[in-house]
Amino acid sequence: MCEGNDLVKTKRAVLVVALASVLLLASCSTDEAADGTPSATAAPAVVVNLNQMQVIGSHNSYHVEQPADVLAGYASAVPSAVELSYGHEPLAEQFSNQGVRQIELDIYADPNGDLWRPIGTTGYKVLHIEQIDELSTCEVFVACLEQVKAWSDANPTHLPIAILVEVKDTVDFPVPPDPLPVGSAELMALDDEIRSVFAPDDLITPDDVRGERATLEQAVLTDGWPSLVDIQGRVMFLLDNKRDEYVANDPTLAGRVIFPPSEPGLPDAAFIKRNDPEGENLAQIQELVRAGYVVRTRADGPVLTPRDEGTAQLEAALASGAQWVSTDYPVPGLASRWGDGTYVAAIPGGMPARCNPINAPEGCTEAVLAQLGT
């Protein structure tokens, strides 16, 4: 089910060749005028836009599990600490070996470099809970982005990668140092850190989507999202929280980098976060997707979902049409210590992406997507 699987690669190659053969035959068929010019009835190419695919993402993608004795100590005091028992491969390996096309990074502000490891390095740091759960495959936000950039440059036709950023500034552990508050100015600095790694042509930004419309919401509901063929090899940033602080200076998001989590009816509404896809939320997410918004949801939670051998949330997440379905278990085996170990959250068909079950255009197939990105 992951991109590096030889069987999947072979299957994809066969499908691509088959599609190419069909298109070649169509171009050489009798569907031409007498003078040899193409007929007006020739089939147009299938256009698939960003919001018309569905991919798997990883939850807290940087997270490294604490040693067993540390976790046991935590759980003896707070039983729910068992939910810290998960970890992820480095980002590039998630992209290459697990088919992940959306990641999540939790960040703490450290402008002077004297709060969070590595001490002496300034800028946002990547960790889960200050002092309690700090292990990460990349400790500095910019360093994480540089890993994404290196992989992207080496795989220039990849499907767009979405990077969800959660800003942490509340105190979870009541012993200094305390997290610094993050407001509008600090979020402008966050944009600057992103731009220090990615050039304009590497990014999908609110300006790219809004175009000539007055607001981002008008654009996504009227004009839609860019086509996958136009945004191969690019990344986009989504904000998990801090929407009001991010849009405070300009709700049109002119010149900004990140899509904040919004709600229908607001001028910046384009990205909607709905972590729970079950119950009435399922129909709500489906309606949001039909309207033109992009949505992130979750297939599971650490430990509890695979331990209880439940797939209802996963099934709802996939059926919802949410473009990004986040999991801690994107490939077989990661849940082997919980329950019977069979739980896995992957895109049906085993590709990095599938045609969105809610709004895919007519003619969208696995083979078409394989041509538009990997």
GROMACS .gro file of C-alpha atoms in nm, residues 18-336:
model
  319
   18ALA     CA    1  -0.239   0.127  -2.092
   19LEU     CA    2  -0.379   0.478  -2.061
   20ALA     CA    3  -0.112   0.616  -2.289
   21SER     CA    4  -0.195   0.351  -2.550
   22VAL     CA    5  -0.564   0.439  -2.538
   23LEU     CA    6  -0.490   0.808  -2.582
   24LEU     CA    7  -0.253   0.735  -2.872
   25LEU     CA    8  -0.510   0.520  -3.048
   26ALA     CA    9  -0.772   0.790  -2.998
   27SER     CA   10  -0.547   1.051  -3.155
   28CYS     CA   11  -0.484   0.828  -3.458
   29SER     CA   12  -0.840   0.700  -3.500
   30THR     CA   13  -1.090   0.779  -3.772
   31ASP     CA   14  -1.229   1.052  -3.548
   32GLU     CA   15  -1.067   1.308  -3.781
   33ALA     CA   16  -1.188   1.536  -4.057
   34ALA     CA   17  -1.116   1.445  -4.420
   35ASP     CA   18  -0.816   1.681  -4.428
   36GLY     CA   19  -0.656   1.505  -4.130
   37THR     CA   20  -0.733   1.770  -3.867
   38PRO     CA   21  -0.866   1.646  -3.532
   39SER     CA   22  -1.242   1.629  -3.500
   40ALA     CA   23  -1.417   1.852  -3.253
   41THR     CA   24  -1.557   1.536  -3.090
   42ALA     CA   25  -1.215   1.411  -2.970
   43ALA     CA   26  -1.225   1.335  -2.596
   44PRO     CA   27  -1.073   1.611  -2.381
   45ALA     CA   28  -0.809   1.534  -2.121
   46VAL     CA   29  -0.936   1.469  -1.768
   47VAL     CA   30  -0.864   1.761  -1.535
   48VAL     CA   31  -0.835   1.667  -1.167
   49ASN     CA   32  -0.807   1.952  -0.919
   50LEU     CA   33  -0.643   1.958  -0.577
   51ASN     CA   34  -0.973   1.915  -0.396
   52GLN     CA   35  -1.075   1.619  -0.612
   53MET     CA   36  -0.828   1.369  -0.469
   54GLN     CA   37  -0.798   1.196  -0.131
   55VAL     CA   38  -0.469   1.110   0.040
   56ILE     CA   39  -0.340   0.972   0.368
   57GLY     CA   40  -0.169   1.199   0.618
   58SER     CA   41   0.020   1.128   0.938
   59HIS     CA   42  -0.072   1.264   1.281
   60ASN     CA   43   0.210   1.437   1.474
   61SER     CA   44   0.442   1.328   1.197
   62TYR     CA   45   0.763   1.418   1.382
   63HIS     CA   46   0.681   1.222   1.699
   64VAL     CA   47   0.934   0.980   1.852
   65GLU     CA   48   0.801   0.749   2.121
   66GLN     CA   49   0.947   0.781   2.468
   67PRO     CA   50   1.137   0.484   2.620
   68ALA     CA   51   0.910   0.214   2.765
   69ASP     CA   52   1.009   0.282   3.125
   70VAL     CA   53   0.931   0.652   3.087
   71LEU     CA   54   0.590   0.581   2.936
   72ALA     CA   55   0.516   0.327   3.209
   73GLY     CA   56   0.595   0.589   3.471
   74TYR     CA   57   0.367   0.839   3.303
   75ALA     CA   58   0.083   0.588   3.270
   76SER     CA   59   0.108   0.487   3.637
   77ALA     CA   60   0.025   0.847   3.728
   78VAL     CA   61  -0.202   0.935   3.436
   79PRO     CA   62  -0.351   0.628   3.261
   80SER     CA   63  -0.431   0.824   2.944
   81ALA     CA   64  -0.056   0.870   2.891
   82VAL     CA   65  -0.066   0.535   2.713
   83GLU     CA   66  -0.181   0.740   2.412
   84LEU     CA   67   0.176   0.872   2.381
   85SER     CA   68   0.282   0.523   2.269
   86TYR     CA   69   0.332   0.589   1.901
   87GLY     CA   70   0.603   0.717   1.671
   88HIS     CA   71   0.678   0.792   1.307
   89GLU     CA   72   0.957   0.739   1.060
   90PRO     CA   73   1.151   1.045   0.939
   91LEU     CA   74   0.948   1.262   0.704
   92ALA     CA   75   1.120   1.155   0.382
   93GLU     CA   76   1.060   0.789   0.464
   94GLN     CA   77   0.692   0.859   0.522
   95PHE     CA   78   0.671   1.015   0.176
   96SER     CA   79   0.872   0.744  -0.001
   97ASN     CA   80   0.771   0.428   0.184
   98GLN     CA   81   0.429   0.496   0.330
   99GLY     CA   82   0.255   0.705   0.065
  100VAL     CA   83   0.195   0.990   0.311
  101ARG     CA   84   0.108   1.320   0.141
  102GLN     CA   85   0.007   1.528   0.443
  103ILE     CA   86   0.208   1.577   0.760
  104GLU     CA   87   0.152   1.754   1.092
  105LEU     CA   88   0.408   1.955   1.290
  106ASP     CA   89   0.351   2.095   1.641
  107ILE     CA   90   0.557   2.407   1.707
  108TYR     CA   91   0.664   2.624   2.002
  109ALA     CA   92   0.806   2.973   1.960
  110ASP     CA   93   1.168   3.015   2.071
  111PRO     CA   94   1.289   3.344   1.919
  112ASN     CA   95   1.593   3.368   2.148
  113GLY     CA   96   1.683   3.000   2.136
  114ASP     CA   97   1.686   2.964   2.515
  115LEU     CA   98   1.368   2.764   2.583
  116TRP     CA   99   1.361   2.441   2.386
  117ARG     CA  100   1.620   2.205   2.244
  118PRO     CA  101   1.855   2.255   2.076
  119ILE     CA  102   1.943   2.544   2.306
  120GLY     CA  103   2.120   2.818   2.114
  121THR     CA  104   1.915   2.769   1.797
  122THR     CA  105   1.652   3.037   1.741
  123GLY     CA  106   1.314   2.993   1.577
  124TYR     CA  107   1.017   2.762   1.615
  125LYS     CA  108   1.088   2.421   1.770
  126VAL     CA  109   0.899   2.099   1.699
  127LEU     CA  110   0.774   1.897   1.997
  128HIS     CA  111   0.454   1.753   2.138
  129ILE     CA  112   0.434   1.852   2.506
  130GLU     CA  113   0.693   2.076   2.665
  131GLN     CA  114   0.931   1.890   2.900
  132ILE     CA  115   0.712   1.577   2.899
  133ASP     CA  116   0.707   1.457   2.538
  134GLU     CA  117   0.974   1.640   2.340
  135LEU     CA  118   1.140   1.371   2.123
  136SER     CA  119   1.123   1.450   1.752
  137THR     CA  120   1.279   1.328   1.428
  138CYS     CA  121   1.349   1.695   1.350
  139GLU     CA  122   1.373   1.935   1.640
  140VAL     CA  123   1.372   2.268   1.457
  141PHE     CA  124   1.080   2.372   1.236
  142VAL     CA  125   1.304   2.504   0.958
  143ALA     CA  126   1.505   2.180   0.967
  144CYS     CA  127   1.183   1.979   0.923
  145LEU     CA  128   1.092   2.195   0.624
  146GLU     CA  129   1.438   2.146   0.476
  147GLN     CA  130   1.381   1.771   0.488
  148VAL     CA  131   1.052   1.816   0.301
  149LYS     CA  132   1.222   2.045   0.047
  150ALA     CA  133   1.504   1.797  -0.016
  151TRP     CA  134   1.258   1.515  -0.079
  152SER     CA  135   1.040   1.735  -0.297
  153ASP     CA  136   1.336   1.845  -0.509
  154ALA     CA  137   1.435   1.481  -0.557
  155ASN     CA  138   1.077   1.386  -0.655
  156PRO     CA  139   0.960   1.685  -0.860
  157THR     CA  140   0.640   1.525  -0.992
  158HIS     CA  141   0.495   1.434  -0.654
  159LEU     CA  142   0.137   1.513  -0.565
  160PRO     CA  143   0.107   1.829  -0.353
  161ILE     CA  144   0.208   1.780   0.010
  162ALA     CA  145   0.005   1.955   0.278
  163ILE     CA  146   0.181   2.055   0.601
  164LEU     CA  147  -0.054   2.109   0.895
  165VAL     CA  148   0.099   2.333   1.164
  166GLU     CA  149  -0.034   2.336   1.520
  167VAL     CA  150   0.091   2.628   1.729
  168LYS     CA  151   0.145   2.542   2.097
  169ASP     CA  152   0.153   2.826   2.350
  170THR     CA  153  -0.036   2.701   2.655
  171VAL     CA  154   0.122   2.557   2.968
  172ASP     CA  155   0.083   2.179   2.995
  173PHE     CA  156   0.355   2.116   3.255
  174PRO     CA  157   0.347   2.364   3.547
  175VAL     CA  158   0.723   2.403   3.583
  176PRO     CA  159   0.928   2.665   3.396
  177PRO     CA  160   1.011   2.729   3.123
  178ASP     CA  161   0.663   2.815   2.999
  179PRO     CA  162   0.566   2.839   2.632
  180LEU     CA  163   0.562   3.187   2.486
  181PRO     CA  164   0.230   3.332   2.366
  182VAL     CA  165   0.189   3.340   1.989
  183GLY     CA  166  -0.007   3.623   1.829
  184SER     CA  167  -0.029   3.796   1.493
  185ALA     CA  168   0.332   3.919   1.492
  186GLU     CA  169   0.467   3.576   1.577
  187LEU     CA  170   0.257   3.422   1.300
  188MET     CA  171   0.406   3.668   1.052
  189ALA     CA  172   0.745   3.538   1.167
  190LEU     CA  173   0.618   3.186   1.101
  191ASP     CA  174   0.547   3.286   0.740
  192ASP     CA  175   0.902   3.417   0.718
  193GLU     CA  176   1.047   3.087   0.837
  194ILE     CA  177   0.848   2.902   0.571
  195ARG     CA  178   0.968   3.141   0.300
  196SER     CA  179   1.327   3.094   0.415
  197VAL     CA  180   1.304   2.735   0.289
  198PHE     CA  181   1.050   2.738   0.006
  199ALA     CA  182   1.060   2.967  -0.297
  200PRO     CA  183   0.731   3.111  -0.429
  201ASP     CA  184   0.720   2.849  -0.705
  202ASP     CA  185   0.744   2.573  -0.444
  203LEU     CA  186   0.427   2.684  -0.267
  204ILE     CA  187   0.050   2.682  -0.309
  205THR     CA  188  -0.065   2.997  -0.129
  206PRO     CA  189  -0.398   3.173  -0.066
  207ASP     CA  190  -0.303   3.425  -0.339
  208ASP     CA  191  -0.264   3.139  -0.589
  209VAL     CA  192  -0.614   3.015  -0.513
  210ARG     CA  193  -0.795   3.348  -0.469
  211GLY     CA  194  -0.687   3.488  -0.805
  212GLU     CA  195  -0.897   3.791  -0.897
  213ARG     CA  196  -1.178   3.716  -0.653
  214ALA     CA  197  -1.240   3.943  -0.356
  215THR     CA  198  -1.212   3.661  -0.104
  216LEU     CA  199  -1.068   3.315  -0.079
  217GLU     CA  200  -1.410   3.165  -0.014
  218GLN     CA  201  -1.552   3.319  -0.333
  219ALA     CA  202  -1.266   3.165  -0.527
  220VAL     CA  203  -1.298   2.809  -0.398
  221LEU     CA  204  -1.677   2.808  -0.431
  222THR     CA  205  -1.674   2.965  -0.779
  223ASP     CA  206  -1.346   2.892  -0.954
  224GLY     CA  207  -1.224   2.592  -0.759
  225TRP     CA  208  -0.872   2.478  -0.676
  226PRO     CA  209  -0.566   2.448  -0.903
  227SER     CA  210  -0.535   2.138  -1.119
  228LEU     CA  211  -0.290   1.871  -1.008
  229VAL     CA  212  -0.095   1.904  -1.331
  230ASP     CA  213  -0.025   2.269  -1.244
  231ILE     CA  214   0.091   2.204  -0.888
  232GLN     CA  215   0.306   1.894  -0.915
  233GLY     CA  216   0.600   1.908  -0.678
  234ARG     CA  217   0.457   2.184  -0.458
  235VAL     CA  218   0.367   2.209  -0.091
  236MET     CA  219   0.096   2.397   0.093
  237PHE     CA  220   0.056   2.495   0.457
  238LEU     CA  221  -0.253   2.456   0.674
  239LEU     CA  222  -0.297   2.602   1.021
  240ASP     CA  223  -0.452   2.382   1.289
  241ASN     CA  224  -0.543   2.668   1.523
  242LYS     CA  225  -0.488   3.042   1.577
  243ARG     CA  226  -0.720   3.138   1.292
  244ASP     CA  227  -0.824   3.473   1.441
  245GLU     CA  228  -0.466   3.580   1.508
  246TYR     CA  229  -0.356   3.479   1.159
  247VAL     CA  230  -0.627   3.672   0.973
  248ALA     CA  231  -0.627   3.973   1.208
  249ASN     CA  232  -0.435   4.205   0.975
  250ASP     CA  233  -0.605   4.109   0.649
  251PRO     CA  234  -0.886   3.852   0.611
  252THR     CA  235  -0.816   3.831   0.237
  253LEU     CA  236  -0.480   3.669   0.328
  254ALA     CA  237  -0.302   3.872   0.061
  255GLY     CA  238   0.066   3.790   0.066
  256ARG     CA  239   0.029   3.519   0.331
  257VAL     CA  240   0.152   3.161   0.315
  258ILE     CA  241  -0.086   2.952   0.525
  259PHE     CA  242  -0.452   2.851   0.489
  260PRO     CA  243  -0.609   2.900   0.836
  261PRO     CA  244  -0.882   2.670   0.972
  262SER     CA  245  -1.201   2.851   0.888
  263GLU     CA  246  -1.577   2.804   0.861
  264PRO     CA  247  -1.824   2.856   0.575
  265GLY     CA  248  -1.931   3.216   0.539
  266LEU     CA  249  -1.599   3.368   0.644
  267PRO     CA  250  -1.386   3.545   0.381
  268ASP     CA  251  -1.087   3.317   0.441
  269ALA     CA  252  -1.292   2.995   0.427
  270ALA     CA  253  -1.114   2.741   0.212
  271PHE     CA  254  -0.965   2.488   0.456
  272ILE     CA  255  -1.199   2.333   0.712
  273LYS     CA  256  -1.085   2.108   0.998
  274ARG     CA  257  -1.320   1.829   1.107
  275ASN     CA  258  -1.120   1.579   1.311
  276ASP     CA  259  -1.416   1.352   1.388
  277PRO     CA  260  -1.580   1.211   1.073
  278GLU     CA  261  -1.842   0.997   1.247
  279GLY     CA  262  -2.211   1.054   1.315
  280GLU     CA  263  -2.363   1.368   1.173
  281ASN     CA  264  -2.015   1.494   1.090
  282LEU     CA  265  -1.996   1.248   0.801
  283ALA     CA  266  -2.274   1.416   0.604
  284GLN     CA  267  -2.141   1.758   0.701
  285ILE     CA  268  -1.793   1.682   0.566
  286GLN     CA  269  -1.942   1.540   0.247
  287GLU     CA  270  -2.140   1.860   0.196
  288LEU     CA  271  -1.832   2.076   0.257
  289VAL     CA  272  -1.640   1.875  -0.002
  290ARG     CA  273  -1.921   1.901  -0.255
  291ALA     CA  274  -1.928   2.278  -0.205
  292GLY     CA  275  -1.557   2.316  -0.284
  293TYR     CA  276  -1.379   2.336   0.052
  294VAL     CA  277  -1.085   2.117   0.146
  295VAL     CA  278  -1.109   1.921   0.470
  296ARG     CA  279  -0.875   1.738   0.705
  297THR     CA  280  -1.013   1.459   0.924
  298ARG     CA  281  -0.872   1.176   1.133
  299ALA     CA  282  -0.898   0.802   1.079
  300ASP     CA  283  -0.793   0.704   1.431
  301GLY     CA  284  -0.633   0.800   1.758
  302PRO     CA  285  -0.309   0.658   1.898
  303VAL     CA  286  -0.338   0.323   2.077
  304LEU     CA  287  -0.711   0.330   2.149
  305THR     CA  288  -0.835   0.274   1.793
  306PRO     CA  289  -0.617  -0.026   1.702
  307ARG     CA  290  -0.639  -0.168   2.054
  308ASP     CA  291  -1.016  -0.174   2.032
  309GLU     CA  292  -0.995  -0.310   1.676
  310GLY     CA  293  -1.236  -0.045   1.554
  311THR     CA  294  -1.256   0.062   1.190
  312ALA     CA  295  -1.575   0.272   1.203
  313GLN     CA  296  -1.385   0.601   1.222
  314LEU     CA  297  -1.153   0.499   0.937
  315GLU     CA  298  -1.445   0.394   0.718
  316ALA     CA  299  -1.626   0.721   0.789
  317ALA     CA  300  -1.313   0.925   0.719
  318LEU     CA  301  -1.261   0.764   0.380
  319ALA     CA  302  -1.630   0.788   0.289
  320SER     CA  303  -1.645   1.154   0.391
  321GLY     CA  304  -1.437   1.269   0.095
  322ALA     CA  305  -1.209   1.469   0.325
  323GLN     CA  306  -0.902   1.533   0.114
  324TRP     CA  307  -0.658   1.456   0.399
  325VAL     CA  308  -0.721   1.154   0.621
  326SER     CA  309  -0.474   1.157   0.910
  327THR     CA  310  -0.352   0.842   1.087
  328ASP     CA  311  -0.078   0.701   1.308
  329TYR     CA  312  -0.091   0.370   1.118
  330PRO     CA  313  -0.045   0.430   0.742
  331VAL     CA  314   0.112   0.089   0.668
  332PRO     CA  315   0.063  -0.266   0.801
  333GLY     CA  316   0.249  -0.364   1.114
  334LEU     CA  317   0.254  -0.034   1.301
  335ALA     CA  318  -0.037  -0.146   1.519
  336SER     CA  319   0.101  -0.496   1.578
   0.00000   0.00000   0.00000
